[in-house]
Amino acid sequence: MAATLTLRVITPESVALDEQVQSVRLPGLDGSLGILPRHAHMIAGLETGILLYTDASGRRKPLFVNGGFAEVQGGTVRVITRAGELAEEIDEERARAAEKRARERLDAVRRDNLSDADVLKAELAMRRAIMRLRARSYLD
């Protein structure tokens, strides 16, 4: 059997994932980060995006993460994030509705010349909605 590492995705509400995996690809602040067994210790900030991992049986699986950070130490990848959802748990209809609302909100804040903070909040909501849909699309 191939060497594995433990992947734990922790949110404020729960442990979204805790399993043995062959590899992990993280959405790092400075680009994608690939993690394999025996990786050097590191801590990295994460963007809102898609964490891809290869499970112990060799299947690639996507998981949406809402920013946060990752720590790699001693055969464990620990991801701390505001939200983490397995792609198969994302309700596509609800995700599309969230994207529509985010797009409308972004259009409204730009049209109404609101503050930069309001524009940033709307852009972040839009990115979350798009990334959730993109994670879900890996299953199609």
CSV table of C-alpha atoms in Angstrom, one decimal:
chain,number,residue,atom,x,y,z
A,1,MET,CA,0.0,0.0,0.0
A,2,ALA,CA,1.2,3.5,-0.8
A,3,ALA,CA,2.3,5.8,2.0
A,4,THR,CA,-0.4,8.0,3.4
A,5,LEU,CA,-0.9,11.0,5.6
A,6,THR,CA,-3.8,12.1,7.8
A,7,LEU,CA,-5.9,15.0,6.5
A,8,ARG,CA,-8.1,16.8,9.0
A,9,VAL,CA,-10.3,19.7,8.0
A,10,ILE,CA,-11.6,21.6,11.1
A,11,THR,CA,-14.3,24.3,11.1
A,12,PRO,CA,-15.7,26.2,14.1
A,13,GLU,CA,-18.7,23.8,14.0
A,14,SER,CA,-17.1,20.4,13.4
A,15,VAL,CA,-14.4,18.2,11.9
A,16,ALA,CA,-15.4,18.3,8.2
A,17,LEU,CA,-13.0,15.5,7.2
A,18,ASP,CA,-10.6,13.2,9.1
A,19,GLU,CA,-9.1,10.5,6.9
A,20,GLN,CA,-6.0,8.9,5.5
A,21,VAL,CA,-5.0,10.2,2.1
A,22,GLN,CA,-2.3,9.8,-0.5
A,23,SER,CA,-1.9,13.5,-1.3
A,24,VAL,CA,-3.4,16.9,-0.8
A,25,ARG,CA,-3.5,20.0,-3.0
A,26,LEU,CA,-4.3,23.2,-1.0
A,27,PRO,CA,-5.4,26.6,-2.3
A,28,GLY,CA,-2.5,28.6,-0.8
A,29,LEU,CA,-2.4,32.4,-0.7
A,30,ASP,CA,0.5,32.3,-3.2
A,31,GLY,CA,-0.7,29.5,-5.4
A,32,SER,CA,-1.5,25.8,-5.2
A,33,LEU,CA,0.5,23.8,-2.6
A,34,GLY,CA,1.0,20.0,-3.2
A,35,ILE,CA,1.5,17.9,-0.1
A,36,LEU,CA,2.7,14.3,-0.1
A,37,PRO,CA,3.7,11.9,2.7
A,38,ARG,CA,6.9,12.9,4.5
A,39,HIS,CA,6.5,16.6,3.5
A,40,ALA,CA,8.5,19.1,5.5
A,41,HIS,CA,6.8,20.9,8.4
A,42,MET,CA,5.1,24.1,7.2
A,43,ILE,CA,2.3,26.5,8.0
A,44,ALA,CA,0.5,28.3,5.1
A,45,GLY,CA,-2.4,30.7,4.7
A,46,LEU,CA,-5.3,29.5,2.5
A,47,GLU,CA,-7.5,31.3,-0.1
A,48,THR,CA,-11.2,30.5,-0.4
A,49,GLY,CA,-11.1,27.7,-2.9
A,50,ILE,CA,-10.9,24.0,-3.6
A,51,LEU,CA,-8.8,21.6,-1.6
A,52,LEU,CA,-8.2,18.4,-3.7
A,53,TYR,CA,-7.1,15.2,-2.1
A,54,THR,CA,-6.5,11.7,-3.3
A,55,ASP,CA,-8.0,9.2,-0.9
A,56,ALA,CA,-6.3,6.0,0.3
A,57,SER,CA,-7.9,4.1,-2.6
A,58,GLY,CA,-6.6,6.6,-5.2
A,59,ARG,CA,-9.8,8.6,-6.0
A,60,ARG,CA,-9.4,12.4,-6.3
A,61,LYS,CA,-12.0,14.3,-4.2
A,62,PRO,CA,-12.7,18.0,-3.9
A,63,LEU,CA,-13.6,19.9,-0.8
A,64,PHE,CA,-14.6,23.6,-0.6
A,65,VAL,CA,-12.7,25.6,2.0
A,66,ASN,CA,-13.4,29.2,3.0
A,67,GLY,CA,-9.9,30.5,3.6
A,68,GLY,CA,-8.0,29.7,6.8
A,69,PHE,CA,-4.6,28.1,7.2
A,70,ALA,CA,-2.9,24.7,7.0
A,71,GLU,CA,-0.3,23.1,9.1
A,72,VAL,CA,1.8,20.1,7.9
A,73,GLN,CA,3.6,18.3,10.6
A,74,GLY,CA,4.5,14.7,11.3
A,75,GLY,CA,2.4,13.0,8.6
A,76,THR,CA,-0.7,15.2,9.3
A,77,VAL,CA,-2.2,18.0,7.3
A,78,ARG,CA,-4.4,20.0,9.6
A,79,VAL,CA,-6.6,22.6,7.8
A,80,ILE,CA,-8.4,25.2,10.0
A,81,THR,CA,-11.1,27.0,8.0
A,82,ARG,CA,-14.2,29.1,8.5
A,83,ALA,CA,-16.2,26.5,6.4
A,84,GLY,CA,-15.4,23.2,4.7
A,85,GLU,CA,-17.8,21.2,2.6
A,86,LEU,CA,-17.3,18.0,0.8
A,87,ALA,CA,-18.4,18.4,-2.8
A,88,GLU,CA,-21.0,15.7,-2.6
A,89,GLU,CA,-22.6,17.6,0.3
A,90,ILE,CA,-23.0,20.8,-1.6
A,91,ASP,CA,-26.6,21.3,-2.7
A,92,GLU,CA,-26.2,22.6,-6.3
A,93,GLU,CA,-29.6,24.4,-6.4
A,94,ARG,CA,-28.8,26.3,-3.2
A,95,ALA,CA,-25.3,27.1,-4.4
A,96,ARG,CA,-26.7,28.5,-7.6
A,97,ALA,CA,-29.2,30.6,-5.7
A,98,ALA,CA,-26.3,31.9,-3.5
A,99,GLU,CA,-24.3,32.8,-6.6
A,100,LYS,CA,-27.3,34.7,-8.0
A,101,ARG,CA,-27.8,36.6,-4.8
A,102,ALA,CA,-24.0,37.4,-4.5
A,103,ARG,CA,-23.9,38.6,-8.2
A,104,GLU,CA,-27.0,40.9,-7.5
A,105,ARG,CA,-25.4,42.2,-4.4
A,106,LEU,CA,-22.1,42.9,-6.1
A,107,ASP,CA,-23.9,44.7,-8.9
A,108,ALA,CA,-25.9,46.8,-6.4
A,109,VAL,CA,-22.9,47.9,-4.4
A,110,ARG,CA,-21.0,48.9,-7.5
A,111,ARG,CA,-24.0,50.7,-8.9
A,112,ASP,CA,-24.7,52.6,-5.7
A,113,ASN,CA,-21.1,53.6,-5.3
A,114,LEU,CA,-20.8,52.1,-1.8
A,115,SER,CA,-17.6,51.9,0.2
A,116,ASP,CA,-14.6,49.8,-0.7
A,117,ALA,CA,-15.4,47.6,2.3
A,118,ASP,CA,-18.9,46.9,1.0
A,119,VAL,CA,-17.5,46.1,-2.5
A,120,LEU,CA,-14.9,43.7,-0.9
A,121,LYS,CA,-17.6,41.9,1.1
A,122,ALA,CA,-19.7,41.4,-2.0
A,123,GLU,CA,-16.7,40.2,-4.0
A,124,LEU,CA,-15.8,37.7,-1.3
A,125,ALA,CA,-19.4,36.4,-1.2
A,126,MET,CA,-19.3,36.0,-5.0
A,127,ARG,CA,-15.9,34.1,-4.8
A,128,ARG,CA,-17.4,31.8,-2.1
A,129,ALA,CA,-20.4,31.0,-4.3
A,130,ILE,CA,-18.3,30.4,-7.4
A,131,MET,CA,-15.8,28.1,-5.5
A,132,ARG,CA,-18.7,26.1,-4.0
A,133,LEU,CA,-20.1,25.5,-7.5
A,134,ARG,CA,-16.7,24.7,-8.9
A,135,ALA,CA,-16.1,22.1,-6.1
A,136,ARG,CA,-19.5,20.5,-6.9
A,137,SER,CA,-18.7,20.4,-10.7
A,138,TYR,CA,-15.8,18.1,-10.0
A,139,LEU,CA,-18.4,15.4,-9.4
A,140,ASP,CA,-20.0,15.7,-12.9
